[in-house]
Coordinates of C-alpha atoms and ligand atoms in Angstrom, one line a residue:
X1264 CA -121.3 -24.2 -65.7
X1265 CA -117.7 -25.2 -65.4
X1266 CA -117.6 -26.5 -61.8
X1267 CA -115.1 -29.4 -63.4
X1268 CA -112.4 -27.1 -64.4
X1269 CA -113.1 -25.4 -60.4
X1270 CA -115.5 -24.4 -57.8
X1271 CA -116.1 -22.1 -55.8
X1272 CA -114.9 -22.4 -51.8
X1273 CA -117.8 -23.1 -49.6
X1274 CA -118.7 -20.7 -46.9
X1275 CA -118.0 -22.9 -44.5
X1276 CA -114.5 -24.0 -45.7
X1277 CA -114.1 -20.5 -45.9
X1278 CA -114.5 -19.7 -42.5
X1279 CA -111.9 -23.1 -41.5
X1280 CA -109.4 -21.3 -43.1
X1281 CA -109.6 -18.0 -42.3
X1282 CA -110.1 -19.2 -38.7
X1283 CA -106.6 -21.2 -39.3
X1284 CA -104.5 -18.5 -40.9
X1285 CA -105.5 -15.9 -38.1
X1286 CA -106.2 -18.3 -34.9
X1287 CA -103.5 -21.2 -35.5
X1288 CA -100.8 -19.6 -36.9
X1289 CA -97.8 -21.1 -35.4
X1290 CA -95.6 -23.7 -37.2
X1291 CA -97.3 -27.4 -36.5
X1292 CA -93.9 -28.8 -36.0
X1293 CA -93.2 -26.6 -33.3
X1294 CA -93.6 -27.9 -29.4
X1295 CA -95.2 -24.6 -27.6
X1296 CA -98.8 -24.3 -27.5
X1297 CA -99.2 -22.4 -30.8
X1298 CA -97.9 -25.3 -33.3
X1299 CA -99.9 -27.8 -31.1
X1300 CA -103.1 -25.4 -32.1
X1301 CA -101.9 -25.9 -35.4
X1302 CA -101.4 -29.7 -35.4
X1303 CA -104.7 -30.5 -34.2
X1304 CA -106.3 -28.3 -36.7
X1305 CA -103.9 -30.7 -39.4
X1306 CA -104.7 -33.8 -37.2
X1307 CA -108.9 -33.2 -37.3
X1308 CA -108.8 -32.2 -41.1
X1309 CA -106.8 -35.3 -41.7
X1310 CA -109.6 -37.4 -40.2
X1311 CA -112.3 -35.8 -41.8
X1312 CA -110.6 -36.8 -45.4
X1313 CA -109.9 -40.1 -44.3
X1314 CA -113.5 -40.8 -43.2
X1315 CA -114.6 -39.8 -46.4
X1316 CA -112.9 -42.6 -48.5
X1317 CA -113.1 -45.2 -45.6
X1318 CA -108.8 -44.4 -45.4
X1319 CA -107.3 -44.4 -41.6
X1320 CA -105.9 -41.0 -41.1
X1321 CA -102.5 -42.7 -41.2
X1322 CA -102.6 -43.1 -44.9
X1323 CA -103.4 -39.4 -46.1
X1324 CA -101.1 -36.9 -46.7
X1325 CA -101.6 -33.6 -47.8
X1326 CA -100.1 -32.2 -50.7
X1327 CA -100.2 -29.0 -52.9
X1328 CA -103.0 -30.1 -55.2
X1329 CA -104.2 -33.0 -57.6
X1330 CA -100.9 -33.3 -59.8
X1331 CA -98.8 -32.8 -57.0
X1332 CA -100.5 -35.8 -55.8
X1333 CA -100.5 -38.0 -58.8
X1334 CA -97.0 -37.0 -59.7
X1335 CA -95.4 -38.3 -56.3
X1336 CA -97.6 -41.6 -56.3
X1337 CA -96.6 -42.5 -60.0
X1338 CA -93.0 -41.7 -59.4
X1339 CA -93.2 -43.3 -56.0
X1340 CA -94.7 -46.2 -57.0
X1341 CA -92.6 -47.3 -59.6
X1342 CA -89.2 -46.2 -58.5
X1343 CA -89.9 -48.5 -55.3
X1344 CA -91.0 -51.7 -57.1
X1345 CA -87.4 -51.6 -59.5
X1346 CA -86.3 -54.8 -58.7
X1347 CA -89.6 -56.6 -60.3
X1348 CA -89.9 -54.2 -63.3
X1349 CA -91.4 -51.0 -64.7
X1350 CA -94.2 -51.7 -66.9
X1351 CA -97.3 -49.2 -66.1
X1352 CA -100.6 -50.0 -67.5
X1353 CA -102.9 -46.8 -67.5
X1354 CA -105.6 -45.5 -70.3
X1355 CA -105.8 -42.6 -73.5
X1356 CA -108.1 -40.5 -71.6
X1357 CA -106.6 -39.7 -68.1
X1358 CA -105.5 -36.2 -67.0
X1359 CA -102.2 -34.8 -68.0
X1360 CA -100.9 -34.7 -64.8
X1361 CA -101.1 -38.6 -65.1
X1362 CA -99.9 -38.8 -68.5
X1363 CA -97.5 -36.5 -69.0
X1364 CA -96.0 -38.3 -66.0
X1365 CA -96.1 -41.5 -67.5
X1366 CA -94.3 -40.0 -70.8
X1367 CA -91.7 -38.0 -68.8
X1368 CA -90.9 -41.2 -66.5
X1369 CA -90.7 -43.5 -70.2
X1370 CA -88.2 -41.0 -71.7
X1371 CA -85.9 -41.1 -68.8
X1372 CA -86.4 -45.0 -68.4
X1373 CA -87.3 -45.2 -65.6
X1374 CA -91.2 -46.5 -66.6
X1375 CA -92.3 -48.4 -69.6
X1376 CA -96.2 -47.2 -70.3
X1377 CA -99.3 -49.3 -72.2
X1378 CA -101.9 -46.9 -72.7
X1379 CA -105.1 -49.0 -73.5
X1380 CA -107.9 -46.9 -75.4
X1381 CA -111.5 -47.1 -73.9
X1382 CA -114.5 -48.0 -75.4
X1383 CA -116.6 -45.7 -77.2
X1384 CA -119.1 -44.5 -74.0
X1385 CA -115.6 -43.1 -72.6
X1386 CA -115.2 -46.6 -70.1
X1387 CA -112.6 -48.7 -70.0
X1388 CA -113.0 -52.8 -70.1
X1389 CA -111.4 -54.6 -67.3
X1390 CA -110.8 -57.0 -69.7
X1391 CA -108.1 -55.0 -71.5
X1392 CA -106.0 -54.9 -68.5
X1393 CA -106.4 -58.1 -67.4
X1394 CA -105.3 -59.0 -70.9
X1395 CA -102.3 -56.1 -70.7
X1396 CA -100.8 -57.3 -67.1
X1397 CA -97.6 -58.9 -67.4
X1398 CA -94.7 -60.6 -65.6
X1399 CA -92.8 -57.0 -65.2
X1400 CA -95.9 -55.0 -64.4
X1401 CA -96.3 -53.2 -61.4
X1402 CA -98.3 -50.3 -61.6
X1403 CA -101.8 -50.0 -63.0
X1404 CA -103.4 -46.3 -62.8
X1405 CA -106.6 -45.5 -64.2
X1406 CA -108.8 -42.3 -63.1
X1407 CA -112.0 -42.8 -61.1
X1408 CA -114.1 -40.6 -62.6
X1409 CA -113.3 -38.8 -66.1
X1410 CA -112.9 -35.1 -65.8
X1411 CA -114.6 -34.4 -69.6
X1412 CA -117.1 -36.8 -70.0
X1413 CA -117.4 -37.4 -66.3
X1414 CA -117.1 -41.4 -67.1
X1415 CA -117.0 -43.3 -63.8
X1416 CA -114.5 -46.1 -64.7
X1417 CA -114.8 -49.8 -62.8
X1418 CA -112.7 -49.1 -60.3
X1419 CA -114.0 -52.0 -58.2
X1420 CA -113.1 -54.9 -60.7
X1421 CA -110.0 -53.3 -61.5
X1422 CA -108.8 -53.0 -57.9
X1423 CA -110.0 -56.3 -57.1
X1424 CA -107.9 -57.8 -60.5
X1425 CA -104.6 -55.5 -59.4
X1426 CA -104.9 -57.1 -56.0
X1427 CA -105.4 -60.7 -56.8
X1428 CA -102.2 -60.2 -59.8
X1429 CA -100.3 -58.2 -57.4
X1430 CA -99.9 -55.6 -59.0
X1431 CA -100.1 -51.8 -57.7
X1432 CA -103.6 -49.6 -58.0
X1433 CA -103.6 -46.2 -58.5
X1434 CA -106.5 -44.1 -59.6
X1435 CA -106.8 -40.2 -59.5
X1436 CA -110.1 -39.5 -57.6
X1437 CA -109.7 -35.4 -58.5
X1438 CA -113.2 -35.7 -60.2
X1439 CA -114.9 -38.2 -57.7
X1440 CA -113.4 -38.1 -54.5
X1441 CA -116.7 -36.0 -52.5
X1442 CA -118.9 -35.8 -55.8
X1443 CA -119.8 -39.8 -55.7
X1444 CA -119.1 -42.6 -52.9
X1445 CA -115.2 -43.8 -52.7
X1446 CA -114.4 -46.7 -50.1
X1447 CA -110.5 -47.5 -50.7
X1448 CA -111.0 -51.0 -48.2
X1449 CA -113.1 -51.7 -50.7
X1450 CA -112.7 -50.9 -53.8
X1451 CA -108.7 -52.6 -53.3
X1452 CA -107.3 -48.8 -54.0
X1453 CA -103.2 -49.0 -53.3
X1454 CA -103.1 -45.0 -53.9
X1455 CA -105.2 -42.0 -55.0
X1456 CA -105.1 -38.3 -55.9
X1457 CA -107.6 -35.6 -54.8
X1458 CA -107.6 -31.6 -54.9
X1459 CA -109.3 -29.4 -52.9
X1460 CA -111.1 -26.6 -55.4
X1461 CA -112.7 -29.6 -57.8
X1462 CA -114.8 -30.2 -54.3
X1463 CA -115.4 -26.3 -52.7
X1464 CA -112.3 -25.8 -51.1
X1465 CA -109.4 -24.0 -52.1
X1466 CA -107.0 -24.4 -55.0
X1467 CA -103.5 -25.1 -54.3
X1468 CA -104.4 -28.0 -51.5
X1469 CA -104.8 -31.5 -52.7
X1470 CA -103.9 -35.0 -50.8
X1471 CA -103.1 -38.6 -51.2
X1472 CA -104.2 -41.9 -50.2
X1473 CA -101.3 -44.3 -49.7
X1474 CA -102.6 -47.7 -48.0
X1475 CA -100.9 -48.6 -45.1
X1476 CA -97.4 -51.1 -45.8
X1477 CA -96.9 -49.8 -48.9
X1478 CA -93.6 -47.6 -48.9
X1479 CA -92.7 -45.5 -51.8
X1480 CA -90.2 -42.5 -51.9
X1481 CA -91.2 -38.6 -51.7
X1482 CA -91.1 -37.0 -54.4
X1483 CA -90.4 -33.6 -52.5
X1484 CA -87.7 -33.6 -49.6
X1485 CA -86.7 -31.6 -47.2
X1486 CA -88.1 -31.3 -43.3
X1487 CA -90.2 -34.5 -42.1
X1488 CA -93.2 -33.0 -42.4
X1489 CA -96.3 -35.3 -43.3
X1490 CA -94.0 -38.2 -42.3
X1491 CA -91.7 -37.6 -44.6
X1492 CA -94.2 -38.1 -47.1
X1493 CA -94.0 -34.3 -48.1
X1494 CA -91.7 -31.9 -46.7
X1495 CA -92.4 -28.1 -46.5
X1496 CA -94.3 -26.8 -43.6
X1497 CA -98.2 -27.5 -43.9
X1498 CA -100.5 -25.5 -45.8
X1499 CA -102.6 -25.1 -42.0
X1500 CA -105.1 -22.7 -43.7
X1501 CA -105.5 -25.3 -47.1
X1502 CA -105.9 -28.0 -45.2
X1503 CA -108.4 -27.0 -42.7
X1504 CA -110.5 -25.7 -45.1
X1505 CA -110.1 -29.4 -47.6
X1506 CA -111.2 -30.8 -43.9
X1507 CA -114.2 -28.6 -44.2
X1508 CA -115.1 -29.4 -47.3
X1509 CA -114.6 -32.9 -46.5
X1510 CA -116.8 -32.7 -43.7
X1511 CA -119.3 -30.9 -45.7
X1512 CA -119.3 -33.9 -48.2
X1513 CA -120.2 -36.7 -45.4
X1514 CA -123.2 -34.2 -44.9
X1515 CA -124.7 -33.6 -48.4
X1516 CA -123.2 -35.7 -50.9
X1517 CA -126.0 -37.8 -50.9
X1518 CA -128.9 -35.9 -51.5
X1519 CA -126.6 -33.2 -53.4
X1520 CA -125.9 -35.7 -56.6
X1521 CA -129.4 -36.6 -55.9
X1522 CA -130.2 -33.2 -56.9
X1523 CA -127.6 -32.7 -59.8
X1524 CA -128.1 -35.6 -61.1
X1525 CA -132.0 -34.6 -61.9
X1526 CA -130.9 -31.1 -63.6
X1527 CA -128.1 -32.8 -65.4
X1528 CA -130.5 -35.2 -67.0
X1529 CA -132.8 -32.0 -68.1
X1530 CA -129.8 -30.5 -69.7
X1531 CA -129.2 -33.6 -71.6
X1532 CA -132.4 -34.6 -72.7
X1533 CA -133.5 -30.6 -73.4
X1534 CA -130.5 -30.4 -75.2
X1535 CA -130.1 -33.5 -77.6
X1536 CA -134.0 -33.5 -78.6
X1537 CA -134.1 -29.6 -79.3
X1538 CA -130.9 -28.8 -81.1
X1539 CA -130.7 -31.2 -84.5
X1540 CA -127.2 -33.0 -84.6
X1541 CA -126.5 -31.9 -80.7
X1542 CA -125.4 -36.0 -79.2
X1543 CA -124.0 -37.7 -75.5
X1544 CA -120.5 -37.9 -75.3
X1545 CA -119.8 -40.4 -72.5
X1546 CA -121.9 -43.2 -71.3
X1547 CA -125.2 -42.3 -69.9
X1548 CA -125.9 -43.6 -66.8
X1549 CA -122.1 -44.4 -65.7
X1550 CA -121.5 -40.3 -65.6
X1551 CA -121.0 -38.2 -62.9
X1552 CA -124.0 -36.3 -60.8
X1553 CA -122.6 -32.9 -62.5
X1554 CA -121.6 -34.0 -66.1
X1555 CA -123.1 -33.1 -69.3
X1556 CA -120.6 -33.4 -72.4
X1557 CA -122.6 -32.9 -75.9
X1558 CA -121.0 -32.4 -79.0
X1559 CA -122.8 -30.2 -81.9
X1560 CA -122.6 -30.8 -86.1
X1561 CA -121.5 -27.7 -87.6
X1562 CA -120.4 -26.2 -84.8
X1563 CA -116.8 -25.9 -83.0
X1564 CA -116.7 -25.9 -79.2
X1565 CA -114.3 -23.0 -78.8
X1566 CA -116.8 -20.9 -80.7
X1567 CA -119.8 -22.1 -78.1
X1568 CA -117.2 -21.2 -75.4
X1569 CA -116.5 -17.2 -76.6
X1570 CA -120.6 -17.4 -77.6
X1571 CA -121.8 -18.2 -74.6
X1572 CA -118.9 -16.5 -72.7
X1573 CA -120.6 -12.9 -74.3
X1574 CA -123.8 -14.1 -72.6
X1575 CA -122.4 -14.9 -69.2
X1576 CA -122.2 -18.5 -69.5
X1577 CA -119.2 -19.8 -68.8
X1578 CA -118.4 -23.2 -70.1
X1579 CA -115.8 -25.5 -71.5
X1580 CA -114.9 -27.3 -74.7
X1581 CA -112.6 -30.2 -74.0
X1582 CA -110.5 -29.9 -71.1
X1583 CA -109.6 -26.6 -69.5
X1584 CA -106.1 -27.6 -69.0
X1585 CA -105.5 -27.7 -72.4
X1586 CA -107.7 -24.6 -73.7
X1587 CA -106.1 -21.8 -75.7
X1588 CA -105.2 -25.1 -78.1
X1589 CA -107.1 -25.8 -80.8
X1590 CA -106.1 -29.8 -81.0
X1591 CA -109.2 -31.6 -80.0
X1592 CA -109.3 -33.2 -76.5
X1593 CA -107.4 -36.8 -76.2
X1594 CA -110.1 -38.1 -73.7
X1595 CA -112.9 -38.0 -77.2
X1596 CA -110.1 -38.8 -79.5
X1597 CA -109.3 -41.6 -77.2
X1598 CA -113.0 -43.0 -76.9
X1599 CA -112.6 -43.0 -80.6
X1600 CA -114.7 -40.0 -81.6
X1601 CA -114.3 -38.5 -85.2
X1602 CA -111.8 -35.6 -85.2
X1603 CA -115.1 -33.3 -86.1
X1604 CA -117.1 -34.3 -83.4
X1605 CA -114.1 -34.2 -80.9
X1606 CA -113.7 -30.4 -82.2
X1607 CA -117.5 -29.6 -81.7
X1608 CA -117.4 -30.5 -77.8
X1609 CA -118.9 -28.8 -75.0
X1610 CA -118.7 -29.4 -71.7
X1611 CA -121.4 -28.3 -69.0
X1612 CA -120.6 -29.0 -65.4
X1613 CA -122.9 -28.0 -62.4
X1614 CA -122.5 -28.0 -58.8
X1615 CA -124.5 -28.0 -55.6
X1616 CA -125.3 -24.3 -55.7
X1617 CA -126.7 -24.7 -59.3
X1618 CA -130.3 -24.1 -59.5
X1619 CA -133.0 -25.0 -61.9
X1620 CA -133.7 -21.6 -63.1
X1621 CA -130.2 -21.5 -64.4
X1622 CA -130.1 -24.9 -65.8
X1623 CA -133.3 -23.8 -67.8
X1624 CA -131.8 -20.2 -68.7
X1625 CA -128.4 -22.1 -69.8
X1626 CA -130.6 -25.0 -72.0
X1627 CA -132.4 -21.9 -73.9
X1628 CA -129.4 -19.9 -74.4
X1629 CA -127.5 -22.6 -75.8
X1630 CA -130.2 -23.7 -78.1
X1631 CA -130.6 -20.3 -79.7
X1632 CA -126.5 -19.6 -80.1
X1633 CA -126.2 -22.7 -81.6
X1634 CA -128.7 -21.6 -84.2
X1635 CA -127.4 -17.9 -84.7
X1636 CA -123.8 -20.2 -85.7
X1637 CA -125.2 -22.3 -87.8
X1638 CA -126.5 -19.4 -89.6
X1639 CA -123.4 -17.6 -89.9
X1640 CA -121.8 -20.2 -91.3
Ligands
PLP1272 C1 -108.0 -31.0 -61.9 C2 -107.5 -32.3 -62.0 C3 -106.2 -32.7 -61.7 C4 -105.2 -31.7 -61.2 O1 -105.5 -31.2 -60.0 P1 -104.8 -29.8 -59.5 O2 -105.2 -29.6 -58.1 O3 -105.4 -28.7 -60.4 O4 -103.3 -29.9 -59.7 C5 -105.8 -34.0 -61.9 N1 -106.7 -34.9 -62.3 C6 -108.0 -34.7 -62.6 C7 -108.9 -35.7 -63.1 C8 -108.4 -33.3 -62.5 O5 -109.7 -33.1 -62.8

């Protein structure tokens, strides 16, 4: 029940990559017969992730993961447009690989940040950045899909708005891109982030979208690999098996949030009208297939997490990238949730291979640890 924070790799984008690291082993920059094996295997997967978002293959590149990616388009981005300004306009609750960014780029700068709060279902207003765009603005970046409460932002009005200001869009996809449909043409998407183990491939393998005549510096140099985009000889077996995965999507993502989205809503609804004081965090409707975030009176989050954890559940409260710290997550603080209700969190995320024996098992469970807390306390 924490497919957000990682999956498991898929059988089939298992297979890709062992099928790469064994069979096309050679270096895909080499000329002989070996690298060209290797090439192809970089040229299909690069297709298959294109297709996916309705890119051309030109404009992916593969990276080593979803910060890699968002780090190298932020920094890109805004280093390349210096002679019009620096002003970035992004939101509270994105993922610290976008933030911390920001804030590192501000203290050196070389980027001045407005970070507009969202509205209370976890959603930003279009409005807001219409309202924060100025003359010296060149970068807006807000996340497609929220990686806590799973809140899918309106990417469409905001790209169309960037566009028609001309001003840069970037917007890390890590939660969305293969869980819900992306189409960068459009949705007016200048640049985005994904990673390979949010979506059943493996960790360590992300990519980005850069549309085509936009050019922005590399963030890591060295050979001309990925052209020039990202030097370091190619992850073959990593990105054969994100081509899988990829692949895989264009199959089943259809009638798989089709089927998530129907256990989801009985974890919701079993959960808020069963457990007194247990509420939504995050819009209802506009919330990714696999997403359940409630918050419980009385009860902390980190406790559900060790509670559950002792029954085999395994779970999240707030984000994993910030566990082990007891400040509550920035994404509810940002939505303007009370510190209390920010610090009694959970977050329940399902994938594909979740059934509804597990989602039932997980409901009751969770309803009766919850009561053996309360008592305690
Ligand atoms: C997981 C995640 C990232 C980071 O991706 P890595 O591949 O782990 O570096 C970035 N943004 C969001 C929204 C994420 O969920």
């Amino acid at each position: 029940m924490d497919n957000a924070a990682t999956t498991r790799i898929s059988r089939c984008a298992l297979r890709a990559m062992e099928e790469a690291a064994f069979n096309c082993f050679g270096n895909p920059s080499a000329r002989h017969s070996y690298g060209r094996e290797a090439e192809k295997v970089i040229r299909e997967a690069r297709r298959a992730v294109a297709e996916l978002m309705n890119a051309d293959p030109s404009e992916v590149y593969f990276t080593g993961g979803g910060s890699e990616s968002d780090n190298t388009i932020l920094r890109g981005a805004v280093l390349s447009m210096k002679k019009k300004g620096k002003h970035v306009i992004t939101t509270a609750i994105e993922h610290h690989a976008v933030l911390h960014t920001l804030e590192d780029m501000q203290e050196n700068g070389i980027a001045g940040i407005t970070m507009l709060p969202v509205r209370e279902n976890g959603i930003i207003d279009p409005e807001e950045i219409r309202k924060a765009i100025r003359p010296d603005t060149v970068l807006v970046s807000v996340m497609f899909a929220n990686n806590e409460t799973g809140a899918v932002q309106p990417i469409r009005p905001i790209g169309a708005l960037c566009r028609q200001r001309g001003v840069l869009f970037h917007t890390d996809a890590v939660q969305a891109y293969s869980h819900i449909p992306i189409d960068v043409r459009d949705m007016n998407i200048d640049f985005l982030a994904l990673a390979g183990h949010k979506m059943h491939a493996p960790k360590g393998i992300g990519a980005m979208y850069i549309r085509k005549g936009i050019q922005i510096p590399p963030l890591i140099r060295g050979g001309g690999q990925e052209h020039g985009m990202r030097a370091g000889t190619e992850n073959v077996p990593g990105i054969a098996a994100l081509g899988a995965a990829a692949r895989e999507a264009a199959e089943q993502m259809e009638s798989s949030a089709e089927r998530q989205r129907v256990l989801r809503d009985y974890l919701i609804d079993d959960l808020t009208r069963n457990i007194p004081g247990c509420v939504l965090n995050g819009d209802r409707d506009r919330r990714l297939p696999n997403n359940v975030n409630v918050s419980f009176e009385g009860v902390t989050g980190q406790n559900l997490v060790a509670a559950l954890d002792l029954r085999g559940i395994a779970v999240s409260a707030g984000s994993a990238c910030t566990a082990g710290s007891v400040e509550p997550s920035h994404v509810l603080m940002g939505m303007g949730l009370s510190r209390e209700r920010a610090l009694g969190a959970l977050r329940l995320t399902i994938s594909g291979e979740t059934t509804e024996k597990e989602v039932r098992e997980v409901s009751a469970v969770l309803q009766e640890v919850v009561r053996q807390l309360r008592g305690k306390s």
